[in-house]
mmCIF file of C-alpha atoms and ligand atoms in Angstrom:
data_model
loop_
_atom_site.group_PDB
_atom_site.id
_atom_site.type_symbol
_atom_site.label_atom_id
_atom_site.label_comp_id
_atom_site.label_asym_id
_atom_site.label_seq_id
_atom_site.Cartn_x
_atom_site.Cartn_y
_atom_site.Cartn_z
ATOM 1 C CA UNK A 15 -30.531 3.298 -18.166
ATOM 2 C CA UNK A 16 -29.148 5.907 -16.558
ATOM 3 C CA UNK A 17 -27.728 9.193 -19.292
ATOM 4 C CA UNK A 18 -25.137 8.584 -20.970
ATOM 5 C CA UNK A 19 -23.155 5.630 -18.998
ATOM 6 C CA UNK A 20 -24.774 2.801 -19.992
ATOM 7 C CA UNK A 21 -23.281 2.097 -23.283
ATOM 8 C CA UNK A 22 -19.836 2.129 -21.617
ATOM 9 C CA UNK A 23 -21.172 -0.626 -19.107
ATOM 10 C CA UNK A 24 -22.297 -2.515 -22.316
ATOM 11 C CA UNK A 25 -18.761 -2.299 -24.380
ATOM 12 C CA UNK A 26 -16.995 -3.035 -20.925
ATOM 13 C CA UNK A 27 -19.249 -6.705 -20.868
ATOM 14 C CA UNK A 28 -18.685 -7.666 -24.336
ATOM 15 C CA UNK A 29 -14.688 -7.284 -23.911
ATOM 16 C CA UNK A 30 -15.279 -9.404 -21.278
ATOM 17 C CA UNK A 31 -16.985 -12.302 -23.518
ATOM 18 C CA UNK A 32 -14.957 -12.161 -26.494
ATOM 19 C CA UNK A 33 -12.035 -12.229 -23.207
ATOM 20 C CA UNK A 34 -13.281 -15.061 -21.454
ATOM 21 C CA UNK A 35 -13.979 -16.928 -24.975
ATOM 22 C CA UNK A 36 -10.283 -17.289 -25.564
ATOM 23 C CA UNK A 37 -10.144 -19.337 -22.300
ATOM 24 C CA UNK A 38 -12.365 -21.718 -23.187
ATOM 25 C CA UNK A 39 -10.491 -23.892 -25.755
ATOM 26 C CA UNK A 40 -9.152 -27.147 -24.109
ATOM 27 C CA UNK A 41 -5.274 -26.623 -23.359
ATOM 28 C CA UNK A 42 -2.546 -29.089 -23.194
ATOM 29 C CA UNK A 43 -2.081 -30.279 -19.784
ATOM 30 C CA UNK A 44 -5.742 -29.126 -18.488
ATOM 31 C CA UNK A 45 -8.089 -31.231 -16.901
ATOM 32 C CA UNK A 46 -10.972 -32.341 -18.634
ATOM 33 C CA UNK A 47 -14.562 -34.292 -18.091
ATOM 34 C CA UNK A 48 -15.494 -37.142 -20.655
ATOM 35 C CA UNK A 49 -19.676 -37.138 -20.480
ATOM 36 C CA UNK A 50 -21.237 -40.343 -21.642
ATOM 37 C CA UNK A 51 -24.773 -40.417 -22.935
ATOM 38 C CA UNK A 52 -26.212 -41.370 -19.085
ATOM 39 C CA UNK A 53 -23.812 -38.390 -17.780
ATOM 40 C CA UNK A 54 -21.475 -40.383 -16.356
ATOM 41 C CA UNK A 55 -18.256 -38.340 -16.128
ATOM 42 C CA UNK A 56 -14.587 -39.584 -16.777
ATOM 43 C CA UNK A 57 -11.716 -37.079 -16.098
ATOM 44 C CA UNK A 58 -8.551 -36.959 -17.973
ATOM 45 C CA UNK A 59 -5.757 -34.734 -17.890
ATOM 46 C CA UNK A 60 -5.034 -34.069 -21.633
ATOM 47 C CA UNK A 61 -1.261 -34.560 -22.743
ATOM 48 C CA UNK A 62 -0.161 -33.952 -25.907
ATOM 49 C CA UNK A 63 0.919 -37.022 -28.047
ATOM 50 C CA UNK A 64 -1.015 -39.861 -25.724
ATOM 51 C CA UNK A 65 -4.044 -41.671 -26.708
ATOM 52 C CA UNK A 66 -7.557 -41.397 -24.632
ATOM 53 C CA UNK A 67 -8.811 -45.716 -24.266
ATOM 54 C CA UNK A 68 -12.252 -46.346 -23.742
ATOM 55 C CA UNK A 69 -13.793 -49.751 -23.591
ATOM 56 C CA UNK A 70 -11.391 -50.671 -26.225
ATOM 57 C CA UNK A 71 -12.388 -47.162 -28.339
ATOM 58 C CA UNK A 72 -8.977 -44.642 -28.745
ATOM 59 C CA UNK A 73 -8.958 -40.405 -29.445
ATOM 60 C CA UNK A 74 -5.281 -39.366 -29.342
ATOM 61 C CA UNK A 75 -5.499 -36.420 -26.683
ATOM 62 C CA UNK A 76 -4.300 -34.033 -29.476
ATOM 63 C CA UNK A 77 -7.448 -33.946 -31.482
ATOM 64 C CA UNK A 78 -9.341 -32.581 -28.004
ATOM 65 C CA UNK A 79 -6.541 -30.070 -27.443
ATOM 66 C CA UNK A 80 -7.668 -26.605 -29.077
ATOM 67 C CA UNK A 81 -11.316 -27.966 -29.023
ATOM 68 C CA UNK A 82 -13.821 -25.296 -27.357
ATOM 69 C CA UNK A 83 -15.259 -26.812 -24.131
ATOM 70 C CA UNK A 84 -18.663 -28.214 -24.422
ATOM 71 C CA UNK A 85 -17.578 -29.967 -27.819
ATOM 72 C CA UNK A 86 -18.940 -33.777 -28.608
ATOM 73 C CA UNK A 87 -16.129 -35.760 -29.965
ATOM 74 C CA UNK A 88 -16.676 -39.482 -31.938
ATOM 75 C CA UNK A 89 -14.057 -42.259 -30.338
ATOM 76 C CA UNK A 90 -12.425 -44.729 -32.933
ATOM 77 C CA UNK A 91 -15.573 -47.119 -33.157
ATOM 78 C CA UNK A 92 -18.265 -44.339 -33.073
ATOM 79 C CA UNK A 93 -19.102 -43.725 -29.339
ATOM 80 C CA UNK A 94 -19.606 -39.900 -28.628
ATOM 81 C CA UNK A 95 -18.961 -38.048 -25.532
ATOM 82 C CA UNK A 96 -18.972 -34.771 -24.478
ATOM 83 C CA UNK A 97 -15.907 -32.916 -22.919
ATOM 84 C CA UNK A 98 -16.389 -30.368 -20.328
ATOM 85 C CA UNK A 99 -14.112 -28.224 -18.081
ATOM 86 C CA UNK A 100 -15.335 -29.444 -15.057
ATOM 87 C CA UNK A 101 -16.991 -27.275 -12.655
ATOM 88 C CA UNK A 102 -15.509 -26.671 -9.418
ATOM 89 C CA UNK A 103 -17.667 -29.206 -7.302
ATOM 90 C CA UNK A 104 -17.088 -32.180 -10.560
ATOM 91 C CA UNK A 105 -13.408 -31.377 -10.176
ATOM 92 C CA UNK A 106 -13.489 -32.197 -6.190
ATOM 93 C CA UNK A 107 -15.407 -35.097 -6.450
ATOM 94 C CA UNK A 108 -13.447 -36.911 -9.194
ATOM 95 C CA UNK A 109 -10.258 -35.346 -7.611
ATOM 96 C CA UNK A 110 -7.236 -37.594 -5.896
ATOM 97 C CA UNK A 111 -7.961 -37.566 -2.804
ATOM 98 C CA UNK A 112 -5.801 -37.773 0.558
ATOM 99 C CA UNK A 113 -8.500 -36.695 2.973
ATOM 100 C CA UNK A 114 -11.700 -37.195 2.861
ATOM 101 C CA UNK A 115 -12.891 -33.765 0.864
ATOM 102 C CA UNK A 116 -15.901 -31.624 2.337
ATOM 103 C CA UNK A 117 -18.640 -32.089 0.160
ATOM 104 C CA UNK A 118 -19.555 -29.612 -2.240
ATOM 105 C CA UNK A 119 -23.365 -28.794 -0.542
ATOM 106 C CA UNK A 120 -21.187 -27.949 2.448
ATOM 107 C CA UNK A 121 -18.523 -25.886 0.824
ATOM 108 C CA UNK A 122 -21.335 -23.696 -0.198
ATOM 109 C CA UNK A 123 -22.458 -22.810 3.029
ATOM 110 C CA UNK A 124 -19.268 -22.475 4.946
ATOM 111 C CA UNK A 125 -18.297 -19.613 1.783
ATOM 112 C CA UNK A 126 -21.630 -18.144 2.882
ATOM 113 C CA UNK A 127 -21.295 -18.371 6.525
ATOM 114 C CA UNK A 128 -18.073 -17.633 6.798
ATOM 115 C CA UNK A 129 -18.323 -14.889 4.524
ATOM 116 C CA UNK A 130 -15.715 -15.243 2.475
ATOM 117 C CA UNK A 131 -14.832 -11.920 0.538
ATOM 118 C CA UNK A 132 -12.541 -10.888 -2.168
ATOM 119 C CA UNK A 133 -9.403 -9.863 -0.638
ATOM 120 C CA UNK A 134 -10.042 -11.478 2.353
ATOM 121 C CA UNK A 135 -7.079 -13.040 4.660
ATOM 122 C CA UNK A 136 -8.195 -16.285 5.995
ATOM 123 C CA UNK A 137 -6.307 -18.810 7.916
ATOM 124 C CA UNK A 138 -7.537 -22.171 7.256
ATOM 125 C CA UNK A 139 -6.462 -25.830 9.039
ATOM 126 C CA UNK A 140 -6.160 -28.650 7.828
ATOM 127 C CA UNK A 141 -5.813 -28.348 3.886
ATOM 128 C CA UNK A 142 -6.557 -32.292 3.325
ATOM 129 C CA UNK A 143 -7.023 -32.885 -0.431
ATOM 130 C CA UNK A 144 -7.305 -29.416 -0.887
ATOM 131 C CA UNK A 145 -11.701 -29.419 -1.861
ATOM 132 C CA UNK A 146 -12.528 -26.746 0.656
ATOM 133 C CA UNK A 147 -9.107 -24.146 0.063
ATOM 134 C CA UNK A 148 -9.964 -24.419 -3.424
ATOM 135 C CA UNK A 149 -13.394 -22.452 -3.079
ATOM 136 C CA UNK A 150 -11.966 -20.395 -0.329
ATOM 137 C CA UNK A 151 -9.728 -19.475 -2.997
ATOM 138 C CA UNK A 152 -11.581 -18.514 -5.593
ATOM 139 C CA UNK A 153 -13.456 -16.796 -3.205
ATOM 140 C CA UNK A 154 -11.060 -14.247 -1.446
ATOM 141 C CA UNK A 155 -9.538 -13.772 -5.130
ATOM 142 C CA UNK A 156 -6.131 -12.600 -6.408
ATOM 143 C CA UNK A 157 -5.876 -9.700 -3.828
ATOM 144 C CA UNK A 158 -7.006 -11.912 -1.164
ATOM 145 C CA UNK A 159 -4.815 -14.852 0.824
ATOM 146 C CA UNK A 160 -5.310 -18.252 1.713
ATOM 147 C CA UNK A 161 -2.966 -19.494 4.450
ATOM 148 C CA UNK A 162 -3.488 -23.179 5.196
ATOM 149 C CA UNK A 163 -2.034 -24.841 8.137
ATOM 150 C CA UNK A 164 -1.478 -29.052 7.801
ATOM 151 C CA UNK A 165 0.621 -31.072 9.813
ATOM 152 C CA UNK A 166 0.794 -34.027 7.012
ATOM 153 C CA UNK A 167 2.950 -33.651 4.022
ATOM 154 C CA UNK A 168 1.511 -36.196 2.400
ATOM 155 C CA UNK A 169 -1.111 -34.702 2.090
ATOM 156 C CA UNK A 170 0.306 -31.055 1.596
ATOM 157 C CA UNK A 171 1.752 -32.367 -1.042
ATOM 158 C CA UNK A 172 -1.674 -33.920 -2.900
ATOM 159 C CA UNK A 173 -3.602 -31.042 -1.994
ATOM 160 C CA UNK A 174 -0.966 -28.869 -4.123
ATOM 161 C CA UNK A 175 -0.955 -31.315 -6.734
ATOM 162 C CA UNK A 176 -5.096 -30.971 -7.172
ATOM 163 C CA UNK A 177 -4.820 -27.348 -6.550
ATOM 164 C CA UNK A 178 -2.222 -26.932 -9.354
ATOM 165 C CA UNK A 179 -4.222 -29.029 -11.875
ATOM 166 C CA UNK A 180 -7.443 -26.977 -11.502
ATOM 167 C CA UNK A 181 -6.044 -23.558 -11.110
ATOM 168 C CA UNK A 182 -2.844 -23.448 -12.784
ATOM 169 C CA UNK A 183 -0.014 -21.030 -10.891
ATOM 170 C CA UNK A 184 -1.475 -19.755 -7.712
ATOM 171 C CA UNK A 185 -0.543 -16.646 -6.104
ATOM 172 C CA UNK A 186 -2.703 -16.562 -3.193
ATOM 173 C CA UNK A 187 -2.030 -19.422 -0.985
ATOM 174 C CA UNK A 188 0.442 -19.710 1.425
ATOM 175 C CA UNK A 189 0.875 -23.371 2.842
ATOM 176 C CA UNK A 190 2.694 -24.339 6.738
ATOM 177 C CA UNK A 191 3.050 -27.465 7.085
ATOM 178 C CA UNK A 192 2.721 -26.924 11.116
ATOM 179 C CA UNK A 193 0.082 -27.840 13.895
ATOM 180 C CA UNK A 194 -1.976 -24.958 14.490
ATOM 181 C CA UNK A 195 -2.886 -26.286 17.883
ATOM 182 C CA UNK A 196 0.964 -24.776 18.980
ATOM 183 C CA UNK A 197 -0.272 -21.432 17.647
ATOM 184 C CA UNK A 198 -0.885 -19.086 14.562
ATOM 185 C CA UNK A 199 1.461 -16.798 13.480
ATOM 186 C CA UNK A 200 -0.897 -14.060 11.103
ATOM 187 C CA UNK A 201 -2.233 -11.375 13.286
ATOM 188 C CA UNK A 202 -4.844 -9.475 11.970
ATOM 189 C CA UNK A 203 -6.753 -11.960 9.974
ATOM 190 C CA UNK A 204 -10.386 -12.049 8.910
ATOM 191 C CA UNK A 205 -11.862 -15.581 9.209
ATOM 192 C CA UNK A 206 -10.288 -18.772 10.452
ATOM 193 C CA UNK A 207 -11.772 -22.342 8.859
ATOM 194 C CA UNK A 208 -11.031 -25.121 10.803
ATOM 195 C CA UNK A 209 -11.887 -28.498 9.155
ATOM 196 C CA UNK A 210 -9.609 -30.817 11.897
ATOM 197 C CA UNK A 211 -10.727 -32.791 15.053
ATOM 198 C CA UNK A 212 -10.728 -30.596 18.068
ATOM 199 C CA UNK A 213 -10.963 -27.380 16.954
ATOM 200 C CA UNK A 214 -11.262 -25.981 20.513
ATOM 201 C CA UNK A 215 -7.612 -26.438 21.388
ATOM 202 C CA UNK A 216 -7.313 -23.526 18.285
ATOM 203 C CA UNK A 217 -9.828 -21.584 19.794
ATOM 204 C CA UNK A 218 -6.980 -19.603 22.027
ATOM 205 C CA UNK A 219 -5.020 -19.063 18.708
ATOM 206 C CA UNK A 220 -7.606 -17.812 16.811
ATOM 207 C CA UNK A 221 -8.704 -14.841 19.509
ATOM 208 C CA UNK A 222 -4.890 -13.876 18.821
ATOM 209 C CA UNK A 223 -4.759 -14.018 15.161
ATOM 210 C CA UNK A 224 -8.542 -12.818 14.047
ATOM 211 C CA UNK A 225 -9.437 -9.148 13.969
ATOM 212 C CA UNK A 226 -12.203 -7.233 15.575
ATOM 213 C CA UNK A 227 -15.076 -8.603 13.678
ATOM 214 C CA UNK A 228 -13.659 -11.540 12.355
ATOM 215 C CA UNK A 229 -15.193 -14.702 12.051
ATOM 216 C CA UNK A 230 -14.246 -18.257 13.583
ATOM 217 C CA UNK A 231 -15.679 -21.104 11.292
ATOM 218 C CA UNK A 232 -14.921 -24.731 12.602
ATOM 219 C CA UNK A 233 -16.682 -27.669 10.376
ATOM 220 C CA UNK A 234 -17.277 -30.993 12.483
ATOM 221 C CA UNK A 235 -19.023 -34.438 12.128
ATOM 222 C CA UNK A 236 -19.781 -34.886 15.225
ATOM 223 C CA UNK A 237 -22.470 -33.395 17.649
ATOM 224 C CA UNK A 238 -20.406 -34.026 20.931
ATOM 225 C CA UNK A 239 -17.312 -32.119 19.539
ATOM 226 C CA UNK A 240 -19.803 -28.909 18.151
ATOM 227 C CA UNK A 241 -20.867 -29.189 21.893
ATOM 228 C CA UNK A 242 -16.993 -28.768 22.915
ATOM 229 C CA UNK A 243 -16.112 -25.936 20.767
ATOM 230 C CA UNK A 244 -19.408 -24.104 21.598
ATOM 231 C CA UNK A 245 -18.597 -24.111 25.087
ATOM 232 C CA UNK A 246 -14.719 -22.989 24.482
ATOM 233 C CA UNK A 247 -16.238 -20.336 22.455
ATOM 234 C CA UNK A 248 -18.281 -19.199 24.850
ATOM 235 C CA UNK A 249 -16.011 -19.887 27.716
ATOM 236 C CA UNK A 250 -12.969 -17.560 26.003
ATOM 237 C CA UNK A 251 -15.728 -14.226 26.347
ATOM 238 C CA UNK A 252 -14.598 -13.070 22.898
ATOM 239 C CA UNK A 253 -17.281 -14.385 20.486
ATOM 240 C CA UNK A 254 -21.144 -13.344 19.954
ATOM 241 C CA UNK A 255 -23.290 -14.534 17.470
ATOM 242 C CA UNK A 256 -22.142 -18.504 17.992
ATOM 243 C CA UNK A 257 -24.727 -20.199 15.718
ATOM 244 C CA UNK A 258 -24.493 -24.260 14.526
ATOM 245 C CA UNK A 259 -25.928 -25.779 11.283
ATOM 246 C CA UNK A 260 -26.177 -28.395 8.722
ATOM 247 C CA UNK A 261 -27.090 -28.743 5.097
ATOM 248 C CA UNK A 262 -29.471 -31.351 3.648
ATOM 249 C CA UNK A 263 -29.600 -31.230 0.350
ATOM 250 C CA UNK A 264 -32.248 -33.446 -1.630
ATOM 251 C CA UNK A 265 -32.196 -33.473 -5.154
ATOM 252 C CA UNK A 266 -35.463 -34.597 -7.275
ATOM 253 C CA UNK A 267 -36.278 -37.014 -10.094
ATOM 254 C CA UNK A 268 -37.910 -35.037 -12.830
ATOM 255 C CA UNK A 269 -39.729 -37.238 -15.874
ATOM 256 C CA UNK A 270 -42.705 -36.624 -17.287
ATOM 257 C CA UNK A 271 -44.679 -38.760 -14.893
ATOM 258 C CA UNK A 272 -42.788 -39.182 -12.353
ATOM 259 C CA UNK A 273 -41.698 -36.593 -10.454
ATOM 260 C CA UNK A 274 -40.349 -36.940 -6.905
ATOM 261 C CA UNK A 275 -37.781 -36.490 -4.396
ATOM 262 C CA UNK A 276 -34.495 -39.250 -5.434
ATOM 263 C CA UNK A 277 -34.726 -42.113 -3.424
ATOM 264 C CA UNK A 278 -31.158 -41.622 -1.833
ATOM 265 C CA UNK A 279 -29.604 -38.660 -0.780
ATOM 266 C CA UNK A 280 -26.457 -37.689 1.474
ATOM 267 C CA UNK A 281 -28.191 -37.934 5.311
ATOM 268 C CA UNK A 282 -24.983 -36.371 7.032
ATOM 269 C CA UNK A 283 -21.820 -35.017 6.445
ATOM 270 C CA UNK A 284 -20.837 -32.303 9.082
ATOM 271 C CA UNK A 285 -21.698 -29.218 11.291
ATOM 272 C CA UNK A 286 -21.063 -25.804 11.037
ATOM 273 C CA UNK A 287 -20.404 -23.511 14.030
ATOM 274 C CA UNK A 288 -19.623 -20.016 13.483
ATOM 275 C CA UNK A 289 -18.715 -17.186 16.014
ATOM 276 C CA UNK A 290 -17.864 -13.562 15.692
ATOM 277 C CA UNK A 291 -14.781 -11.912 17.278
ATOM 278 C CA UNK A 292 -15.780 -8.824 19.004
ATOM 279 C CA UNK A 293 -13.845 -6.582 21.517
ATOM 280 C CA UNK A 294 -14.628 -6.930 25.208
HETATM 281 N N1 SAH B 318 -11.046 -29.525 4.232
HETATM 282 C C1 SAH B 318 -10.235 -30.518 3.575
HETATM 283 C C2 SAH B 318 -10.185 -31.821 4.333
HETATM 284 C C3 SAH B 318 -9.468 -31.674 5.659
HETATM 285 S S1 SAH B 318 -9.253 -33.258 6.464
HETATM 286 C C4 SAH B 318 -10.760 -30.740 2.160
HETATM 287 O O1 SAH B 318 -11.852 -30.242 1.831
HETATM 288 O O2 SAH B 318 -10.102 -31.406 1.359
HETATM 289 C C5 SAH B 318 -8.444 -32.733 7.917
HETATM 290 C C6 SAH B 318 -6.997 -32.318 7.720
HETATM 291 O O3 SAH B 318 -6.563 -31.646 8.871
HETATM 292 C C7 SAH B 318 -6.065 -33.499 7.483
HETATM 293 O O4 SAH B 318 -5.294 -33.268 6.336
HETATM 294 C C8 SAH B 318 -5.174 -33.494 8.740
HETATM 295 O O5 SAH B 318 -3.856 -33.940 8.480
HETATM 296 C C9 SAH B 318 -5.222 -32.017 9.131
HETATM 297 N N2 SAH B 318 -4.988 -31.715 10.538
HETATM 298 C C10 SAH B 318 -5.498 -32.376 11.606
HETATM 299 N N3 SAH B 318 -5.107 -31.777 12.752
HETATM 300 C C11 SAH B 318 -4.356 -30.714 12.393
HETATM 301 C C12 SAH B 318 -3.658 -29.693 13.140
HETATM 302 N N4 SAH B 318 -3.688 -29.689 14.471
HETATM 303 N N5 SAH B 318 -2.977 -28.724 12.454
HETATM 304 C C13 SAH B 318 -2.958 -28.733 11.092
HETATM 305 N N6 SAH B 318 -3.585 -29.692 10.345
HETATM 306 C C14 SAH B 318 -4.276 -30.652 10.985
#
């Protein structure tokens, strides 16, 4: 505790709670999470006057509208479920998708080692179903930007349509629906994501656009195209620190006697390469 300032830290957190509390009562039009008893999860997007059907079991959406998340709620012949606002990574992998998303284990490493900041400008290619600007998002915050490059309106168009559902208006992305391989109009930005094929045709652009400092992140399936960009990064004299990884995540089975590593997990999804801009 330090004098006299810590009871104004404490009165600042509980007008936070009571804050945040207000937020958490399901609104019309929101996107929900039906959990059944095994935790399977159903989304619905809740619309006032229309009826929920289960397995032949109704709830009119109006008696989960005003609810407080977490609630249980009893369908017409008894069944209960829970209904949760998703979290971030449940909402991407029930989502619509266009593209196939990056997974959420890999989302949290590229907002690590990309270092994505509040307030940060970051360029970003392709947007795809939208799973990846979502985080980066939330990440760089309201004073921050988003600007996401796509050259399919298709699925420009989904990716605003899941953004929209999940975070209601949004002020901080800017969308051009143009092929960043013919160049990148920000100057000055902090990181550039690149989740699209060659990534090494955009490393030219991105020498241009990203400040002293900044940081290139590309995210790739392949270990013959990390080999590509490596050598593009290394070959434009403009990067240091170019390092390559990938997430395995295992989760584990935990029951009384019986506890173990799951039998199946995700083997491989992608690679991440990241570089630092630096003067020369
Ligand atoms: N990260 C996204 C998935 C991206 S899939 C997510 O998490 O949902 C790759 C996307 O890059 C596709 O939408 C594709 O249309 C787009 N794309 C491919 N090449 C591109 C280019 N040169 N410029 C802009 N977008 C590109």
């Amino acid at each position: 505790m330090i004098g006299n300032e810590a009871p104004v830290t404490l009165i600042a957190i509980s007008a936070m709670l009571s804050y945040d509390n207000v937020d958490m009562k399901f609104a019309d039009g929101e996107r929900v999470h039906f959990i059944d008893r095994k935790g399977r999860q159903y989304p619905l997007t809740l619309c006032s006057g229309k009826v929920f059907q289960f397995s032949g079991e109704k709830i009119p959406h109006d008696d989960i509208i005003g609810q407080e998340d977490g609630t249980t709620v009893t369908l017409s012949r008894g069944s209960k479920f829970i209904v949760l606002k998703p979290t971030l990574s449940e909402y991407i992998l029930k989502m619509p998708r266009g593209a196939q998303v990056i997974y959420p284990k890999d989302i949290g490493m590229i907002l690590i080692s990309g270092d994505i900041y509040p307030a940060a400008r970051v360029v970003e290619a392709g947007i795809g179903s939208g799973a990846l600007t979502m985080a980066l998002l939330r990440a760089v915050g309201e004073r921050g930007v988003v600007i996401s490059y796509e050259i399919r309106e298709d699925f420009s168009k989904r990716a605003q349509e899941n953004i929209q559902l999940y975070n209601g208006k949004t002020n901080n992305l800017i969308i051009r629906e143009q092929d960043i391989c013919n160049g990148i109009g920000e100057e000055g930005v902090d990181r550039v994501i690149l989740d699209l094929p060659e990534p090494w045709r955009v490393v030219p652009h991105a020498v241009q656009s990203l400040r002293e400092g900044g940081i290139f992140l590309c995210y790739l399936p392949t270990i013959l195209q990390v080999s590509t960009v490596v050598r593009a990064l290394k070959e434009s004299g403009n990067f240091i620190h170019i390092e390559t990884s990938e997430t395995l995540v295992r989760t584990w089975h935990v029951e009384d006697n019986s506890v173990r590593p799951d039998h199946r997990m995700v083997a491989h999804t992608g690679f991440i390469t990241t570089a630092r801009k630096v003067a020369v």
